[in-house]
Amino acid sequence: MTGSDEDPRVAGLRTAVSRLRRELAAHPAEFPDRAIAEDELAALAAMVTYGTPEVPRLRSSLLLIAGAIGSVSALSRGLTEVRDAVELFGEPRS
């Protein structure tokens, strides 16, 4: 979905996920959980393709991605952007 009626949170998450996927693809080092991160980023990309994703699934994917690439400092900025985008889907705070 594109256009002015798109949820800006979805657009922001899509951008952050796309950026981290590119960074991960370009990262030369292999690490044990790389495939997990790639799979979960692909799942997030699919979720934002079809509208507003389910918050529990977003958070689950984020935890798996963070666990998989959290120690790779070269990817920390992209991971932070994805985390910040996922947090926008949280419950409103009073």
XYZ file of N, CA and C in Angstrom, residues 16-93:
234
model
N 13.096 1.256 7.733
C 14.117 0.759 8.662
C 14.479 -0.695 8.379
N 13.484 -1.522 8.113
C 13.734 -2.936 7.808
C 14.526 -3.065 6.515
N 14.138 -2.316 5.510
C 14.843 -2.366 4.230
C 16.313 -1.969 4.390
N 16.546 -0.922 5.151
C 17.919 -0.453 5.376
C 18.748 -1.517 6.107
N 18.183 -2.116 7.158
C 18.923 -3.129 7.903
C 19.158 -4.371 7.054
N 18.204 -4.739 6.228
C 18.411 -5.883 5.334
C 19.572 -5.635 4.378
N 19.653 -4.421 3.842
C 20.778 -4.082 2.955
C 22.105 -4.101 3.701
N 22.104 -3.542 4.908
C 23.332 -3.526 5.702
C 23.784 -4.949 6.043
N 22.842 -5.795 6.398
C 23.166 -7.179 6.725
C 23.688 -7.914 5.494
N 23.068 -7.693 4.370
C 23.522 -8.344 3.136
C 24.939 -7.913 2.764
N 25.269 -6.665 3.041
C 26.598 -6.152 2.696
C 27.651 -6.482 3.749
N 27.224 -6.921 4.913
C 28.177 -7.212 5.996
C 28.978 -8.468 5.638
N 30.307 -8.349 5.594
C 31.123 -9.453 5.089
C 31.265 -10.640 6.041
N 31.136 -10.409 7.313
C 31.383 -11.494 8.269
C 30.178 -12.415 8.408
N 30.483 -13.684 8.506
C 29.443 -14.657 8.827
C 29.401 -14.788 10.342
N 28.209 -15.020 10.882
C 28.061 -15.257 12.306
C 26.950 -16.277 12.473
N 26.953 -16.989 13.596
C 26.083 -18.162 13.751
C 24.598 -17.932 13.492
N 24.060 -16.790 13.894
C 22.618 -16.572 13.795
C 22.218 -15.649 12.650
N 23.081 -15.495 11.687
C 22.795 -14.607 10.558
C 21.507 -15.015 9.829
N 21.321 -16.295 9.614
C 20.128 -16.776 8.902
C 18.848 -16.429 9.663
N 18.915 -16.470 10.982
C 17.742 -16.101 11.793
C 17.400 -14.636 11.561
N 18.415 -13.785 11.599
C 18.189 -12.352 11.372
C 17.618 -12.115 9.978
N 18.178 -12.772 8.982
C 17.688 -12.604 7.605
C 16.237 -13.050 7.480
N 15.913 -14.189 8.084
C 14.535 -14.706 8.018
C 13.547 -13.771 8.709
N 13.906 -13.276 9.874
C 12.997 -12.394 10.605
C 12.844 -11.035 9.930
N 13.921 -10.536 9.340
C 13.806 -9.282 8.584
C 12.906 -9.478 7.369
N 13.006 -10.629 6.724
C 12.117 -10.928 5.597
C 10.661 -11.006 6.078
N 10.455 -11.592 7.253
C 9.096 -11.682 7.808
C 8.552 -10.291 8.117
N 9.384 -9.429 8.698
C 8.947 -8.058 8.966
C 8.619 -7.328 7.670
N 9.453 -7.497 6.668
C 9.198 -6.854 5.380
C 7.858 -7.311 4.808
N 7.563 -8.588 4.927
C 6.281 -9.108 4.443
C 5.116 -8.541 5.245
N 5.288 -8.425 6.561
C 4.210 -7.897 7.409
C 3.832 -6.472 7.028
N 4.814 -5.640 6.739
C 4.511 -4.244 6.431
C 4.043 -4.063 4.994
N 4.157 -5.092 4.196
C 3.654 -5.032 2.829
C 2.131 -5.085 2.814
N 1.557 -5.726 3.801
C 0.121 -5.968 3.811
C -0.629 -5.161 4.859
N -0.144 -3.973 5.182
C -0.866 -3.119 6.115
C -0.226 -3.077 7.482
N -1.038 -2.801 8.488
C -0.544 -2.666 9.851
C -0.314 -4.041 10.456
N 0.917 -4.326 10.857
C 1.242 -5.647 11.410
C 0.769 -5.804 12.852
N 0.728 -7.040 13.307
C 0.335 -7.347 14.675
C 1.495 -7.018 15.615
N 1.203 -6.278 16.668
C 2.237 -5.822 17.600
C 2.983 -6.989 18.253
N 2.312 -8.034 18.748
C 3.073 -9.133 19.368
C 4.051 -9.792 18.388
N 3.641 -9.921 17.143
C 4.526 -10.534 16.139
C 5.709 -9.622 15.843
N 5.464 -8.301 15.785
C 6.558 -7.349 15.589
C 7.587 -7.488 16.699
N 7.110 -7.515 17.918
C 8.016 -7.583 19.067
C 8.782 -8.899 19.093
N 8.119 -9.974 18.739
C 8.786 -11.270 18.681
C 9.907 -11.260 17.643
N 9.611 -10.738 16.479
C 10.630 -10.641 15.434
C 11.790 -9.759 15.874
N 11.473 -8.644 16.507
C 12.516 -7.739 16.979
C 13.442 -8.438 17.977
N 12.871 -9.204 18.900
C 13.698 -9.923 19.869
C 14.611 -10.932 19.185
N 14.092 -11.638 18.203
C 14.916 -12.610 17.485
C 16.032 -11.925 16.702
N 15.699 -10.815 16.063
C 16.713 -10.079 15.304
C 17.784 -9.525 16.239
N 17.346 -8.930 17.340
C 18.298 -8.362 18.298
C 19.205 -9.446 18.870
N 18.642 -10.590 19.170
C 19.449 -11.696 19.674
C 20.428 -12.218 18.648
N 20.020 -12.184 17.391
C 20.863 -12.719 16.323
C 22.000 -11.782 15.938
N 21.739 -10.470 15.927
C 22.779 -9.543 15.450
C 23.175 -8.494 16.473
N 22.675 -8.615 17.683
C 22.928 -7.607 18.700
C 24.386 -7.360 19.007
N 25.237 -8.354 18.821
C 26.654 -8.180 19.134
C 27.474 -7.707 17.939
N 26.849 -7.534 16.794
C 27.555 -7.065 15.597
C 27.455 -5.543 15.575
N 28.500 -4.899 16.042
C 28.443 -3.442 16.228
C 28.201 -2.681 14.929
N 28.638 -3.214 13.819
C 28.442 -2.527 12.541
C 26.968 -2.439 12.165
N 26.136 -3.272 12.761
C 24.707 -3.286 12.446
C 23.860 -2.640 13.535
N 24.510 -2.085 14.555
C 23.759 -1.570 15.704
C 22.869 -0.380 15.355
N 23.328 0.491 14.488
C 22.494 1.648 14.129
C 21.215 1.200 13.412
N 21.357 0.298 12.461
C 20.188 -0.212 11.748
C 19.234 -0.948 12.666
N 19.790 -1.711 13.598
C 18.960 -2.423 14.573
C 18.205 -1.432 15.450
N 18.865 -0.372 15.856
C 18.212 0.661 16.661
C 17.064 1.312 15.894
N 17.263 1.564 14.613
C 16.200 2.159 13.800
C 14.989 1.232 13.703
N 15.235 -0.066 13.537
C 14.126 -1.022 13.489
C 13.425 -1.056 14.844
N 14.194 -1.104 15.921
C 13.594 -1.122 17.264
C 12.739 0.119 17.500
N 13.263 1.281 17.143
C 12.504 2.519 17.317
C 11.212 2.504 16.502
N 11.278 1.957 15.291
C 10.086 1.880 14.440
C 9.059 0.912 15.019
N 9.512 -0.204 15.570
C 8.595 -1.169 16.183
C 7.940 -0.556 17.416
N 8.700 0.198 18.193
C 8.146 0.803 19.406
C 7.007 1.776 19.109
N 6.966 2.327 17.926
C 5.861 3.228 17.565
C 4.519 2.508 17.506
N 4.541 1.182 17.412
C 3.317 0.391 17.361
C 2.825 -0.013 18.753
N 3.533 0.413 19.791
C 3.160 0.058 21.154
C 1.850 0.674 21.567
N 1.398 0.236 22.712
C 0.158 0.752 23.265
C 0.346 2.216 23.641
N -0.677 3.054 23.445
C -0.572 4.450 23.860
C -0.329 4.537 25.360
N 0.534 5.446 25.724
C 0.851 5.602 27.152
C 0.022 6.718 27.734
